[in-house]
Each structure stands twice: as C-alpha cells, then as structure tokens.
mmCIF file of C-alpha atoms in Angstrom:
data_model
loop_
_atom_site.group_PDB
_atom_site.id
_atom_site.type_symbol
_atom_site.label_atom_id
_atom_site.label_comp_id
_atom_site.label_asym_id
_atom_site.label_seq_id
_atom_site.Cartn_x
_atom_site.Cartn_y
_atom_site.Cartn_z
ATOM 1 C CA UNK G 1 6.293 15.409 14.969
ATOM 2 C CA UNK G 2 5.699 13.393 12.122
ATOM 3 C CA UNK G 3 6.402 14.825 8.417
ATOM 4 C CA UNK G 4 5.529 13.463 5.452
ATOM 5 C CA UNK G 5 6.864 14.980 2.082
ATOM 6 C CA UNK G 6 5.369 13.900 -1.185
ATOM 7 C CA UNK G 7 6.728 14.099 -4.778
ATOM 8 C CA UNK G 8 6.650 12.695 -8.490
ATOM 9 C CA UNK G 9 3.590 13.819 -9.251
ATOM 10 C CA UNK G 10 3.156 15.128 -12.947
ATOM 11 C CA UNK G 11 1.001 15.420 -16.365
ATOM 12 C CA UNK G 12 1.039 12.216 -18.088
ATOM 13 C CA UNK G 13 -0.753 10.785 -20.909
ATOM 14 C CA UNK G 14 -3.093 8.089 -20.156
ATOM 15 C CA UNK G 15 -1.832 4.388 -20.083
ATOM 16 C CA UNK G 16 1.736 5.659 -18.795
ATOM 17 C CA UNK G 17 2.791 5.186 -15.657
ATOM 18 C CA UNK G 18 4.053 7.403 -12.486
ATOM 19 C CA UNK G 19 5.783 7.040 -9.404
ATOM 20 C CA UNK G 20 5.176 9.049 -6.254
ATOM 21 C CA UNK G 21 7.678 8.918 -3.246
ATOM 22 C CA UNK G 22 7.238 9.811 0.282
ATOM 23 C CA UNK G 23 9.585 10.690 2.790
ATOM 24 C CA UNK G 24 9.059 10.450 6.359
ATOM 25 C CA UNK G 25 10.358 12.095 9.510
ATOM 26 C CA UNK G 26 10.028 13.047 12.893
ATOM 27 C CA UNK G 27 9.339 9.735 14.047
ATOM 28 C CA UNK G 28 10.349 6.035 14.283
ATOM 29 C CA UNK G 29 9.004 4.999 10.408
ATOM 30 C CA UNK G 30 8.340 1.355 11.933
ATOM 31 C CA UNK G 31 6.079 2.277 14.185
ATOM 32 C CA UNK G 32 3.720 3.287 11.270
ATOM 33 C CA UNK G 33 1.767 2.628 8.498
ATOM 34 C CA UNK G 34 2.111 4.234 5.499
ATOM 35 C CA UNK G 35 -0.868 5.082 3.277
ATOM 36 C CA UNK G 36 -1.973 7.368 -0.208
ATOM 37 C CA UNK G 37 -5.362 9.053 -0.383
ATOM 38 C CA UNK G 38 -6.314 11.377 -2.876
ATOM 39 C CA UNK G 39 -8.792 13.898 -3.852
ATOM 40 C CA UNK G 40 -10.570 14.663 -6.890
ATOM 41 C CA UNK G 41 -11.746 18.103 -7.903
ATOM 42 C CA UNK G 42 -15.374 18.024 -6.718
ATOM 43 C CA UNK G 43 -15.018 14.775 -5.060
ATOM 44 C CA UNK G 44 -14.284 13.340 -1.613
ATOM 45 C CA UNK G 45 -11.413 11.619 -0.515
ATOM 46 C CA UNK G 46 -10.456 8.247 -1.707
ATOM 47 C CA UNK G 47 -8.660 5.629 -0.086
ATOM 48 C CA UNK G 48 -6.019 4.008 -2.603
ATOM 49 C CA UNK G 49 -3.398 1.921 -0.672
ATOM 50 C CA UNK G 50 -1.752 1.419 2.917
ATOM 51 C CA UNK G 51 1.322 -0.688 3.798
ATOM 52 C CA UNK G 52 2.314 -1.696 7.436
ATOM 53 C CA UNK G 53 5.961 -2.461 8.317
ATOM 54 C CA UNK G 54 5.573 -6.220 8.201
ATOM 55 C CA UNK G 55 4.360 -6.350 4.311
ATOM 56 C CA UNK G 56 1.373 -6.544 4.660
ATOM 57 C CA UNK G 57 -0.736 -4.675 1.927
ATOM 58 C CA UNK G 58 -4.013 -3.351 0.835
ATOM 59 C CA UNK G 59 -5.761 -1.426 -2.319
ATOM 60 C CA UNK G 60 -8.564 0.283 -3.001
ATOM 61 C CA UNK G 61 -10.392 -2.402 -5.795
ATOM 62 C CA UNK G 62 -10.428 1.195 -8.224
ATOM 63 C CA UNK G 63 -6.811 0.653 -8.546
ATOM 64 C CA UNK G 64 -5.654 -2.780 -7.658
ATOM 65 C CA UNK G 65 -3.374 -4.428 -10.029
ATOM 66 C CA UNK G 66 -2.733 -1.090 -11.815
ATOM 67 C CA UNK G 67 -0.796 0.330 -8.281
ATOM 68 C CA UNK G 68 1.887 -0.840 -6.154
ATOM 69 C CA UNK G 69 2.533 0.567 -2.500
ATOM 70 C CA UNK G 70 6.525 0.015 -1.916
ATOM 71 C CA UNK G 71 7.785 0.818 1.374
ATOM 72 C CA UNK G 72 11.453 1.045 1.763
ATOM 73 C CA UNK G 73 11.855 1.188 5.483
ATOM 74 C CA UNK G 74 16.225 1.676 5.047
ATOM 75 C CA UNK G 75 14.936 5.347 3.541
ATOM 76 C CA UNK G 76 12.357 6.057 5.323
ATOM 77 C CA UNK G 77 10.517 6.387 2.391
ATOM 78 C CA UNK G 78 6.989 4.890 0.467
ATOM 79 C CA UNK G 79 6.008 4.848 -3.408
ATOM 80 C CA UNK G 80 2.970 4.660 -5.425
ATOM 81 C CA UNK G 81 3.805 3.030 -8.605
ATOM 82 C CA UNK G 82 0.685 3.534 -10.738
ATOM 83 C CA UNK G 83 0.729 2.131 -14.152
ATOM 84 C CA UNK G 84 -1.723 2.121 -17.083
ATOM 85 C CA UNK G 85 -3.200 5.499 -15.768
ATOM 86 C CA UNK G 86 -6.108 6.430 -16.350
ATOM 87 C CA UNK G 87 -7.902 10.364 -16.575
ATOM 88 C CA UNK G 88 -10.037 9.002 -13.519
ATOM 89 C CA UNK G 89 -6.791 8.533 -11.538
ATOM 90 C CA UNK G 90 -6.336 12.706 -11.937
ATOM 91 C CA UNK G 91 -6.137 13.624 -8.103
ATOM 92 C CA UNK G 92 -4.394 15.219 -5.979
ATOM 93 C CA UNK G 93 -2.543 11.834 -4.202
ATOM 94 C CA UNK G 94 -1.441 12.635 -0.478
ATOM 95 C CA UNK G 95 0.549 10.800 1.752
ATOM 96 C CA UNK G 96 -0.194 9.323 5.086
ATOM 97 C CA UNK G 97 1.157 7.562 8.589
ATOM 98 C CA UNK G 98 -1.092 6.157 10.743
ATOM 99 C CA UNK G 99 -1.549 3.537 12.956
ATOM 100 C CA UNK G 100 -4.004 0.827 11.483
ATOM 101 C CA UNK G 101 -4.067 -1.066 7.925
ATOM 102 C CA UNK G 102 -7.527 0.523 6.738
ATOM 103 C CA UNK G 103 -8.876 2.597 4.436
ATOM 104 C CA UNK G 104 -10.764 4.784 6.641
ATOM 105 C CA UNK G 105 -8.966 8.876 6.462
ATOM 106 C CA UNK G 106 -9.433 9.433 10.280
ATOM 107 C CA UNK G 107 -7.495 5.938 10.438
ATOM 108 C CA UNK G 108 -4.207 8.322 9.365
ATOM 109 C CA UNK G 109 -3.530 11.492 11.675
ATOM 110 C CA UNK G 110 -0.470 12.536 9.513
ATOM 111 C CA UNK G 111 -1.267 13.752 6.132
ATOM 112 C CA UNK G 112 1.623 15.334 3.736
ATOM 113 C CA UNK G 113 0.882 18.791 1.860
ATOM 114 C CA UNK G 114 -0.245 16.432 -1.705
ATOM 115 C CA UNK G 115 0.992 15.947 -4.808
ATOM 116 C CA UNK G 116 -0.974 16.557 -8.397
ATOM 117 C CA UNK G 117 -1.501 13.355 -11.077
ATOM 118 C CA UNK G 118 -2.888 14.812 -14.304
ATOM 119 C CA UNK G 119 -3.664 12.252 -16.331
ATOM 120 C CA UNK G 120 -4.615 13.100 -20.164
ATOM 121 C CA UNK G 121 -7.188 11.154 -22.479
#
C-alpha cells in the first residue's frame, strides 16, 4: 500500500521561501507520479504541481515560476520548493501518487496526511 509522508511545512514571512519533502513507500516510486494539492481554509482543493518519472512537469499557472516540483527517484522522495511566498499560498499542501500527469484530484488515489504553509503579510 502506498504511503506518502509529508514535511517542511512552517510559518514564514511572505517573500521567503519553503521546501516541502515527500517520502514514498509501499510501492515501486517509478511506477508513479508524484503530485502537491492543497487546501485553503474555506476553499476547495487546488492543483499546484505533478511530476512523472521521466521529467516531465506541470504547474498550476497560480504558482508557476515561483514553485519547483523535484523528484529524487534514488530517495524515493518529491519537494515543493516555493519561493517568493505569498499569504495566498497559506494551505494546507498534501502530497500525492497517482497514475496520470494532470491536475484533476481523482487523477491521484494516494493522498499523504498534509502539511501546513502559513504565510505572513
């Protein structure tokens, strides 16, 4: 069964940065991709980046060129680097593995238990 454990998130003062890290288990990590979501208070979930094993990449236009999805496949693990952060990027940012490069949440049947980004004005 796949798990996905998420961590790095924080309270950070806008236009800093943060990285979040996933780890991945239970399964073969190349058979996957690897996405983040996350959730606003109040708000529905939000598609912000996915990464298949071959390197290919894609953002949610809220957050491209700010983020970078890293996948290290020797560690079984993917980042979020988010730079210049803004308070609209406070979320709770959650972790995924699914099977298709899209943006879609029921594209991603393995979801990790979420990490909070606070980001202060």
């Amino acid at each position: 069964q796949v798990q996905l454990v998420e961590s790095g998130g924080g309270l950070v003062p806008a236009g800093e940065s943060l990285r979040l890290s996933c780890v991945f288990s239970g399964a073969t990590f190349s058979n996957y991709v690897m996405g983040w979501f996350r959730q606003a208070p109040g708000k529905e979930r939000e598609f912000v980046a996915a990464h298949n094993y071959f390197g290919d990449r894609t953002y949610t236009p809220a957050v491209e060129g700010r983020c970078t999805i890293v996948r290290d496949n020797a560690k079984n693990t993917v980042y979020l680097e988010m730079n210049s952060l803004k308070p609209e990027d406070t979320a709770v940012y959650y972790c995924n593995a699914g099977y298709t490069l899209g943006s879609k949440y029921y594209e991603y049947p393995f979801w990790g238990q979420g990490t909070q980004v606070t980001v202060s004005s």
